Short mmCIF file of N, CA and C in Angstrom, two decimals:
data_model
loop_
_atom_site.label_atom_id
_atom_site.label_comp_id
_atom_site.label_asym_id
_atom_site.label_seq_id
_atom_site.Cartn_x
_atom_site.Cartn_y
_atom_site.Cartn_z
N MET A 1 -7.64 -0.88 -18.14
CA MET A 1 -7.93 -2.23 -17.72
C MET A 1 -6.67 -3.08 -17.69
N ARG A 2 -5.81 -2.85 -18.68
CA ARG A 2 -4.57 -3.60 -18.75
C ARG A 2 -3.72 -3.34 -17.50
N TRP A 3 -3.68 -2.12 -16.98
CA TRP A 3 -2.88 -1.78 -15.81
C TRP A 3 -3.40 -2.46 -14.56
N ILE A 4 -4.70 -2.65 -14.46
CA ILE A 4 -5.27 -3.35 -13.31
C ILE A 4 -4.79 -4.80 -13.32
N PHE A 5 -4.79 -5.43 -14.49
CA PHE A 5 -4.32 -6.81 -14.60
C PHE A 5 -2.84 -6.92 -14.20
N VAL A 6 -2.03 -6.00 -14.70
CA VAL A 6 -0.60 -6.00 -14.37
C VAL A 6 -0.41 -5.81 -12.87
N ALA A 7 -1.15 -4.90 -12.26
CA ALA A 7 -1.04 -4.66 -10.83
C ALA A 7 -1.43 -5.90 -10.03
N LEU A 8 -2.47 -6.59 -10.44
CA LEU A 8 -2.89 -7.82 -9.75
C LEU A 8 -1.85 -8.91 -9.86
N VAL A 9 -1.27 -9.07 -11.03
CA VAL A 9 -0.25 -10.10 -11.23
C VAL A 9 0.99 -9.80 -10.39
N VAL A 10 1.46 -8.55 -10.43
CA VAL A 10 2.66 -8.17 -9.70
C VAL A 10 2.44 -8.30 -8.20
N SER A 11 1.30 -7.88 -7.70
CA SER A 11 1.07 -7.93 -6.26
C SER A 11 0.88 -9.36 -5.76
N GLY A 12 0.52 -10.28 -6.64
CA GLY A 12 0.33 -11.66 -6.23
C GLY A 12 1.56 -12.52 -6.36
N CYS A 13 2.63 -11.99 -6.94
CA CYS A 13 3.86 -12.77 -7.13
C CYS A 13 4.68 -12.76 -5.85
N PRO A 14 5.20 -13.93 -5.45
CA PRO A 14 6.05 -13.96 -4.25
C PRO A 14 7.36 -13.21 -4.50
N VAL A 15 7.88 -12.61 -3.47
CA VAL A 15 9.12 -11.85 -3.54
C VAL A 15 10.13 -12.52 -2.62
N PRO A 16 11.37 -12.72 -3.08
CA PRO A 16 12.38 -13.31 -2.19
C PRO A 16 12.54 -12.48 -0.93
N GLU A 17 12.87 -13.19 0.17
CA GLU A 17 13.09 -12.50 1.44
C GLU A 17 14.32 -11.62 1.34
N PRO A 18 14.31 -10.47 2.01
CA PRO A 18 15.49 -9.61 1.96
C PRO A 18 16.66 -10.26 2.69
N VAL A 19 17.87 -9.97 2.25
CA VAL A 19 19.06 -10.49 2.91
C VAL A 19 19.24 -9.71 4.19
N GLU A 20 19.41 -10.43 5.30
CA GLU A 20 19.58 -9.77 6.59
C GLU A 20 21.02 -9.28 6.72
N ASP A 21 21.17 -8.11 7.34
CA ASP A 21 22.51 -7.61 7.63
C ASP A 21 23.05 -8.43 8.79
N ALA A 22 24.15 -9.12 8.58
CA ALA A 22 24.70 -10.00 9.61
C ALA A 22 25.40 -9.24 10.72
N GLY A 23 25.72 -7.99 10.49
CA GLY A 23 26.38 -7.21 11.53
C GLY A 23 27.88 -7.33 11.47
N THR A 24 28.51 -7.06 12.60
CA THR A 24 29.97 -7.07 12.67
C THR A 24 30.43 -7.91 13.85
N LEU A 25 31.66 -8.37 13.75
CA LEU A 25 32.30 -9.12 14.83
C LEU A 25 32.72 -8.15 15.93
N PRO A 26 33.00 -8.65 17.13
CA PRO A 26 33.43 -7.75 18.21
C PRO A 26 34.65 -6.90 17.86
N ASP A 27 35.52 -7.39 16.96
CA ASP A 27 36.69 -6.60 16.56
C ASP A 27 36.37 -5.58 15.47
N GLY A 28 35.09 -5.51 15.05
CA GLY A 28 34.67 -4.54 14.05
C GLY A 28 34.64 -5.05 12.63
N GLY A 29 35.17 -6.25 12.39
CA GLY A 29 35.17 -6.81 11.05
C GLY A 29 33.79 -7.34 10.67
N PRO A 30 33.55 -7.53 9.38
CA PRO A 30 32.25 -8.05 8.96
C PRO A 30 32.08 -9.52 9.33
N CYS A 31 30.84 -9.91 9.58
CA CYS A 31 30.55 -11.30 9.90
C CYS A 31 30.68 -12.15 8.64
N PRO A 32 31.39 -13.27 8.71
CA PRO A 32 31.52 -14.14 7.54
C PRO A 32 30.23 -14.93 7.32
N LYS A 33 29.96 -15.25 6.08
CA LYS A 33 28.79 -16.08 5.79
C LYS A 33 29.24 -17.53 5.84
N GLU A 34 28.82 -18.25 6.88
CA GLU A 34 29.24 -19.64 7.09
C GLU A 34 28.04 -20.48 7.51
N LEU A 35 28.04 -21.70 7.04
CA LEU A 35 27.06 -22.71 7.44
C LEU A 35 27.89 -23.92 7.84
N VAL A 36 27.98 -24.18 9.15
CA VAL A 36 28.89 -25.18 9.69
C VAL A 36 28.11 -26.38 10.22
N LEU A 37 28.42 -27.55 9.70
CA LEU A 37 27.84 -28.80 10.17
C LEU A 37 28.58 -29.24 11.42
N GLY A 38 27.85 -29.71 12.41
CA GLY A 38 28.49 -30.11 13.65
C GLY A 38 27.76 -31.23 14.36
N THR A 39 28.26 -31.53 15.54
CA THR A 39 27.64 -32.48 16.44
C THR A 39 27.73 -31.84 17.83
N GLU A 40 27.72 -32.64 18.90
CA GLU A 40 27.79 -32.05 20.22
C GLU A 40 28.61 -32.91 21.17
N THR A 41 29.07 -32.28 22.25
CA THR A 41 29.80 -33.00 23.29
C THR A 41 28.80 -33.58 24.27
N GLU A 42 29.34 -34.31 25.24
CA GLU A 42 28.50 -34.87 26.31
C GLU A 42 27.77 -33.75 27.06
N LEU A 43 28.36 -32.55 27.08
CA LEU A 43 27.77 -31.41 27.78
C LEU A 43 26.87 -30.57 26.86
N ARG A 44 26.54 -31.12 25.68
CA ARG A 44 25.67 -30.47 24.69
C ARG A 44 26.26 -29.19 24.13
N GLU A 45 27.59 -29.15 23.98
CA GLU A 45 28.27 -28.02 23.38
C GLU A 45 28.50 -28.32 21.90
N PHE A 46 28.42 -27.29 21.09
CA PHE A 46 28.63 -27.44 19.65
C PHE A 46 30.06 -27.82 19.34
N VAL A 47 30.24 -28.80 18.44
CA VAL A 47 31.55 -29.22 17.96
C VAL A 47 31.49 -29.27 16.44
N THR A 48 32.39 -28.56 15.77
CA THR A 48 32.45 -28.60 14.32
C THR A 48 32.78 -30.01 13.85
N MET A 49 32.04 -30.48 12.86
CA MET A 49 32.28 -31.80 12.29
C MET A 49 33.30 -31.64 11.16
N ALA A 50 34.53 -32.04 11.42
CA ALA A 50 35.58 -31.96 10.41
C ALA A 50 35.54 -33.20 9.53
N GLU A 51 36.10 -33.08 8.34
CA GLU A 51 36.20 -34.23 7.44
C GLU A 51 36.99 -35.34 8.12
N GLY A 52 36.43 -36.54 8.17
CA GLY A 52 37.10 -37.69 8.76
C GLY A 52 36.97 -37.82 10.27
N SER A 53 36.20 -36.93 10.90
CA SER A 53 36.06 -37.00 12.36
C SER A 53 35.16 -38.18 12.76
N GLU A 54 35.26 -38.55 14.02
CA GLU A 54 34.44 -39.63 14.54
C GLU A 54 33.07 -39.09 14.93
N LEU A 55 32.04 -39.86 14.64
CA LEU A 55 30.67 -39.49 14.98
C LEU A 55 30.09 -40.64 15.80
N LYS A 56 29.73 -40.34 17.02
CA LYS A 56 29.28 -41.37 17.96
C LYS A 56 27.86 -41.84 17.64
N ILE A 57 27.70 -43.17 17.57
CA ILE A 57 26.37 -43.78 17.43
C ILE A 57 25.81 -43.96 18.83
N ASN A 58 24.59 -43.49 19.04
CA ASN A 58 23.95 -43.55 20.35
C ASN A 58 22.74 -44.48 20.31
N ALA A 59 22.59 -45.26 21.37
CA ALA A 59 21.39 -46.09 21.53
C ALA A 59 20.33 -45.23 22.19
N GLY A 60 19.16 -45.13 21.58
CA GLY A 60 18.09 -44.32 22.13
C GLY A 60 17.31 -45.04 23.22
N PRO A 61 16.56 -44.31 24.03
CA PRO A 61 15.82 -44.91 25.14
C PRO A 61 14.69 -45.86 24.70
N GLN A 62 14.19 -45.70 23.48
CA GLN A 62 13.13 -46.60 23.00
C GLN A 62 13.68 -47.69 22.08
N GLY A 63 14.99 -47.89 22.08
CA GLY A 63 15.57 -48.97 21.31
C GLY A 63 16.11 -48.58 19.95
N GLY A 64 15.90 -47.35 19.51
CA GLY A 64 16.43 -46.91 18.22
C GLY A 64 17.89 -46.49 18.34
N TRP A 65 18.47 -46.12 17.22
CA TRP A 65 19.87 -45.70 17.15
C TRP A 65 19.94 -44.37 16.41
N HIS A 66 20.82 -43.48 16.87
CA HIS A 66 20.93 -42.17 16.23
C HIS A 66 22.33 -41.59 16.39
N VAL A 67 22.61 -40.55 15.61
CA VAL A 67 23.77 -39.70 15.79
C VAL A 67 23.24 -38.29 16.02
N TRP A 68 23.99 -37.48 16.75
CA TRP A 68 23.58 -36.10 17.00
C TRP A 68 24.13 -35.20 15.91
N VAL A 69 23.28 -34.35 15.35
CA VAL A 69 23.70 -33.36 14.36
C VAL A 69 23.33 -31.97 14.86
N SER A 70 24.16 -31.01 14.47
CA SER A 70 23.98 -29.61 14.87
C SER A 70 24.40 -28.73 13.70
N VAL A 71 24.01 -27.47 13.76
CA VAL A 71 24.41 -26.51 12.73
C VAL A 71 24.68 -25.16 13.39
N ARG A 72 25.68 -24.48 12.86
CA ARG A 72 25.99 -23.10 13.27
C ARG A 72 25.95 -22.26 12.00
N ALA A 73 25.18 -21.19 12.01
CA ALA A 73 25.00 -20.36 10.82
C ALA A 73 25.30 -18.90 11.15
N THR A 74 26.20 -18.31 10.39
CA THR A 74 26.45 -16.88 10.53
C THR A 74 26.13 -16.23 9.19
N ALA A 75 25.39 -15.14 9.28
CA ALA A 75 24.94 -14.36 8.12
C ALA A 75 23.94 -15.15 7.26
N TRP A 76 23.16 -16.04 7.87
CA TRP A 76 22.10 -16.78 7.19
C TRP A 76 20.76 -16.44 7.85
N SER A 77 19.72 -16.42 7.08
CA SER A 77 18.38 -16.14 7.57
C SER A 77 17.92 -17.22 8.54
N LYS A 78 17.04 -16.85 9.46
CA LYS A 78 16.46 -17.80 10.41
C LYS A 78 15.19 -18.44 9.87
N THR A 79 14.96 -18.31 8.58
CA THR A 79 13.81 -18.94 7.96
C THR A 79 14.28 -19.96 6.94
N GLY A 80 13.40 -20.86 6.56
CA GLY A 80 13.74 -21.90 5.59
C GLY A 80 13.70 -23.26 6.25
N THR A 81 14.38 -24.22 5.64
CA THR A 81 14.40 -25.58 6.18
C THR A 81 15.82 -26.13 6.17
N LEU A 82 16.07 -27.01 7.13
CA LEU A 82 17.29 -27.80 7.18
C LEU A 82 16.89 -29.25 6.98
N SER A 83 17.62 -29.97 6.14
CA SER A 83 17.38 -31.39 5.95
C SER A 83 18.69 -32.12 6.14
N TYR A 84 18.62 -33.27 6.80
CA TYR A 84 19.81 -34.08 7.05
C TYR A 84 19.60 -35.49 6.52
N VAL A 85 20.71 -36.13 6.12
CA VAL A 85 20.70 -37.53 5.75
C VAL A 85 22.07 -38.12 6.09
N LEU A 86 22.08 -39.39 6.47
CA LEU A 86 23.31 -40.11 6.77
C LEU A 86 23.43 -41.27 5.79
N ARG A 87 24.60 -41.37 5.16
CA ARG A 87 24.87 -42.47 4.24
C ARG A 87 26.05 -43.28 4.75
N SER A 88 26.06 -44.55 4.41
CA SER A 88 27.21 -45.41 4.65
C SER A 88 27.31 -46.36 3.47
N GLY A 89 28.48 -46.48 2.89
CA GLY A 89 28.64 -47.31 1.71
C GLY A 89 27.80 -46.84 0.54
N GLY A 90 27.52 -45.52 0.48
CA GLY A 90 26.72 -44.96 -0.60
C GLY A 90 25.23 -45.17 -0.46
N VAL A 91 24.79 -45.81 0.63
CA VAL A 91 23.37 -46.10 0.85
C VAL A 91 22.85 -45.23 2.00
N VAL A 92 21.66 -44.67 1.85
CA VAL A 92 21.05 -43.88 2.92
C VAL A 92 20.68 -44.83 4.07
N VAL A 93 21.18 -44.52 5.28
CA VAL A 93 20.93 -45.38 6.44
C VAL A 93 20.14 -44.66 7.53
N SER A 94 19.69 -43.44 7.26
CA SER A 94 18.92 -42.69 8.26
C SER A 94 17.52 -42.39 7.76
N ALA A 95 16.64 -42.20 8.72
CA ALA A 95 15.29 -41.71 8.40
C ALA A 95 15.42 -40.24 8.01
N PRO A 96 14.51 -39.71 7.20
CA PRO A 96 14.59 -38.29 6.83
C PRO A 96 14.45 -37.39 8.06
N LEU A 97 15.23 -36.35 8.12
CA LEU A 97 15.13 -35.35 9.18
C LEU A 97 15.03 -34.00 8.51
N ARG A 98 13.90 -33.33 8.70
CA ARG A 98 13.64 -32.02 8.09
C ARG A 98 13.14 -31.09 9.19
N ILE A 99 13.75 -29.92 9.29
CA ILE A 99 13.42 -28.97 10.35
C ILE A 99 13.00 -27.66 9.71
N GLU A 100 11.80 -27.20 10.03
CA GLU A 100 11.32 -25.89 9.58
C GLU A 100 11.87 -24.84 10.55
N LEU A 101 12.77 -24.00 10.08
CA LEU A 101 13.45 -23.06 10.97
C LEU A 101 12.52 -22.03 11.58
N GLY A 102 11.51 -21.60 10.86
CA GLY A 102 10.60 -20.60 11.40
C GLY A 102 9.86 -21.06 12.65
N GLU A 103 9.75 -22.37 12.82
CA GLU A 103 9.05 -22.94 13.96
C GLU A 103 10.00 -23.56 14.98
N ALA A 104 11.30 -23.57 14.68
CA ALA A 104 12.28 -24.25 15.52
C ALA A 104 12.92 -23.29 16.51
N PHE A 105 13.39 -23.85 17.62
CA PHE A 105 14.13 -23.06 18.60
C PHE A 105 15.56 -22.93 18.12
N LEU A 106 16.05 -21.71 17.99
CA LEU A 106 17.41 -21.45 17.55
C LEU A 106 18.12 -20.61 18.61
N ASP A 107 19.34 -20.98 18.94
CA ASP A 107 20.14 -20.19 19.89
C ASP A 107 20.85 -19.08 19.12
N SER A 108 20.77 -17.86 19.64
CA SER A 108 21.46 -16.74 19.02
C SER A 108 22.94 -16.79 19.39
N ILE A 109 23.79 -16.50 18.40
CA ILE A 109 25.23 -16.41 18.59
C ILE A 109 25.69 -15.14 17.89
N THR A 110 26.95 -14.77 18.06
CA THR A 110 27.49 -13.61 17.37
C THR A 110 27.31 -13.80 15.86
N CYS A 111 26.66 -12.88 15.23
CA CYS A 111 26.44 -12.87 13.78
C CYS A 111 25.43 -13.89 13.27
N GLY A 112 24.75 -14.62 14.14
CA GLY A 112 23.82 -15.60 13.59
C GLY A 112 23.11 -16.45 14.62
N TRP A 113 23.02 -17.75 14.34
CA TRP A 113 22.26 -18.68 15.16
C TRP A 113 22.86 -20.08 15.06
N GLU A 114 22.50 -20.91 16.02
CA GLU A 114 22.86 -22.32 15.94
C GLU A 114 21.72 -23.16 16.49
N ARG A 115 21.72 -24.39 16.06
CA ARG A 115 20.73 -25.37 16.52
C ARG A 115 21.51 -26.64 16.82
N ARG A 116 21.40 -27.10 18.07
CA ARG A 116 22.13 -28.28 18.50
C ARG A 116 21.17 -29.41 18.83
N SER A 117 21.73 -30.61 18.88
CA SER A 117 21.06 -31.78 19.45
C SER A 117 19.87 -32.30 18.66
N ASP A 118 19.98 -32.37 17.35
CA ASP A 118 18.93 -33.03 16.57
C ASP A 118 19.37 -34.47 16.33
N ALA A 119 18.49 -35.42 16.60
CA ALA A 119 18.80 -36.83 16.45
C ALA A 119 18.52 -37.27 15.01
N LEU A 120 19.56 -37.71 14.32
CA LEU A 120 19.45 -38.28 12.99
C LEU A 120 19.39 -39.79 13.19
N THR A 121 18.21 -40.36 13.01
CA THR A 121 17.91 -41.74 13.41
C THR A 121 18.20 -42.75 12.31
N PHE A 122 18.86 -43.84 12.68
CA PHE A 122 19.11 -44.94 11.75
C PHE A 122 17.79 -45.63 11.42
N THR A 123 17.68 -46.12 10.19
CA THR A 123 16.48 -46.87 9.80
C THR A 123 16.56 -48.32 10.27
N GLY A 124 17.74 -48.77 10.65
CA GLY A 124 17.94 -50.13 11.16
C GLY A 124 18.77 -50.07 12.42
N VAL A 125 19.49 -51.14 12.69
CA VAL A 125 20.32 -51.23 13.90
C VAL A 125 21.62 -50.47 13.67
N GLY A 126 21.80 -49.40 14.41
CA GLY A 126 22.99 -48.57 14.26
C GLY A 126 24.26 -49.27 14.68
N GLU A 127 24.16 -50.20 15.59
CA GLU A 127 25.32 -50.94 16.09
C GLU A 127 26.09 -51.59 14.93
N ASN A 128 25.39 -51.99 13.90
CA ASN A 128 26.01 -52.65 12.75
C ASN A 128 26.95 -51.74 11.96
N PHE A 129 26.89 -50.43 12.20
CA PHE A 129 27.70 -49.48 11.43
C PHE A 129 28.93 -48.98 12.20
N ARG A 130 29.13 -49.46 13.42
CA ARG A 130 30.30 -49.02 14.18
C ARG A 130 31.58 -49.38 13.43
N GLY A 131 32.45 -48.40 13.29
CA GLY A 131 33.71 -48.59 12.58
C GLY A 131 33.62 -48.34 11.08
N ALA A 132 32.42 -48.19 10.58
CA ALA A 132 32.23 -47.95 9.14
C ALA A 132 32.38 -46.48 8.81
N GLY A 133 32.71 -46.21 7.56
CA GLY A 133 32.73 -44.84 7.08
C GLY A 133 31.32 -44.39 6.77
N GLY A 134 31.10 -43.11 6.86
CA GLY A 134 29.78 -42.55 6.55
C GLY A 134 29.91 -41.15 6.01
N GLU A 135 28.79 -40.59 5.63
CA GLU A 135 28.75 -39.21 5.15
C GLU A 135 27.47 -38.56 5.67
N VAL A 136 27.63 -37.44 6.35
CA VAL A 136 26.48 -36.66 6.80
C VAL A 136 26.30 -35.54 5.79
N GLU A 137 25.06 -35.37 5.34
CA GLU A 137 24.74 -34.30 4.39
C GLU A 137 23.64 -33.44 4.99
N MET A 138 23.87 -32.12 4.97
CA MET A 138 22.88 -31.16 5.44
C MET A 138 22.57 -30.22 4.29
N THR A 139 21.28 -29.94 4.09
CA THR A 139 20.86 -29.01 3.05
C THR A 139 20.04 -27.90 3.69
N TYR A 140 20.42 -26.66 3.40
CA TYR A 140 19.67 -25.48 3.84
C TYR A 140 18.93 -24.95 2.62
N GLU A 141 17.62 -24.77 2.76
CA GLU A 141 16.80 -24.23 1.68
C GLU A 141 15.95 -23.09 2.21
N ALA A 142 15.89 -22.00 1.45
CA ALA A 142 15.05 -20.86 1.79
C ALA A 142 14.51 -20.27 0.49
N PHE A 143 13.36 -19.63 0.57
CA PHE A 143 12.74 -19.03 -0.60
C PHE A 143 13.65 -17.98 -1.20
N GLY A 144 13.83 -18.04 -2.50
CA GLY A 144 14.61 -17.04 -3.21
C GLY A 144 16.11 -17.24 -3.16
N VAL A 145 16.56 -18.35 -2.54
CA VAL A 145 17.99 -18.62 -2.40
C VAL A 145 18.26 -20.03 -2.92
N ALA A 146 19.33 -20.22 -3.64
CA ALA A 146 19.69 -21.57 -4.11
C ALA A 146 20.00 -22.45 -2.90
N PRO A 147 19.59 -23.72 -2.91
CA PRO A 147 19.91 -24.62 -1.79
C PRO A 147 21.42 -24.71 -1.57
N THR A 148 21.81 -24.79 -0.31
CA THR A 148 23.20 -24.93 0.06
C THR A 148 23.38 -26.29 0.73
N VAL A 149 24.34 -27.06 0.25
CA VAL A 149 24.60 -28.41 0.76
C VAL A 149 25.97 -28.44 1.41
N VAL A 150 26.04 -29.01 2.62
CA VAL A 150 27.30 -29.20 3.33
C VAL A 150 27.41 -30.70 3.62
N LYS A 151 28.55 -31.32 3.25
CA LYS A 151 28.75 -32.75 3.47
C LYS A 151 30.05 -32.97 4.23
N ARG A 152 30.05 -33.98 5.10
CA ARG A 152 31.26 -34.36 5.83
C ARG A 152 31.36 -35.88 5.86
N GLY A 153 32.53 -36.38 5.48
CA GLY A 153 32.82 -37.79 5.64
C GLY A 153 33.19 -38.03 7.09
N VAL A 154 32.65 -39.09 7.70
CA VAL A 154 32.86 -39.38 9.11
C VAL A 154 33.17 -40.87 9.29
N ILE A 155 33.69 -41.20 10.47
CA ILE A 155 33.85 -42.58 10.90
C ILE A 155 32.81 -42.79 12.01
N LEU A 156 31.94 -43.74 11.82
CA LEU A 156 30.88 -44.00 12.81
C LEU A 156 31.44 -44.85 13.95
N ARG A 157 31.30 -44.38 15.18
CA ARG A 157 31.82 -45.08 16.38
C ARG A 157 30.73 -45.34 17.37
#
């Protein structure tokens, strides 16, 4: 009877997802494990967000204000969640943005995936932050893996 109980408990416990083999680069080297925070160009191309780079504030068609955020992931699972927040002067100035990766459209790239063109929306008038410093924070969370946080200081333009 004791073994039946143990079997029921073990079979009902969640198990972390297996680590996916990221593969190799075209030159034969192993794919690096990277989670890169980015934005996009006017042509919707991925641009790495470097520390201190300018991040364009956009006026939305319904009167809101936003910045574009993107992510490029190599050797990371396509499941889990991405969360973004924008701060300025130490205060959160964006509405919460949370993306469930299992349901999201992801573009395949060498060794991984990327997701471009997510609007991180200001909670107030974005125009008021032009020229101010800010910080974009992205958190990747998946079952069985410690959350990974990537932050970049930016100048809002």
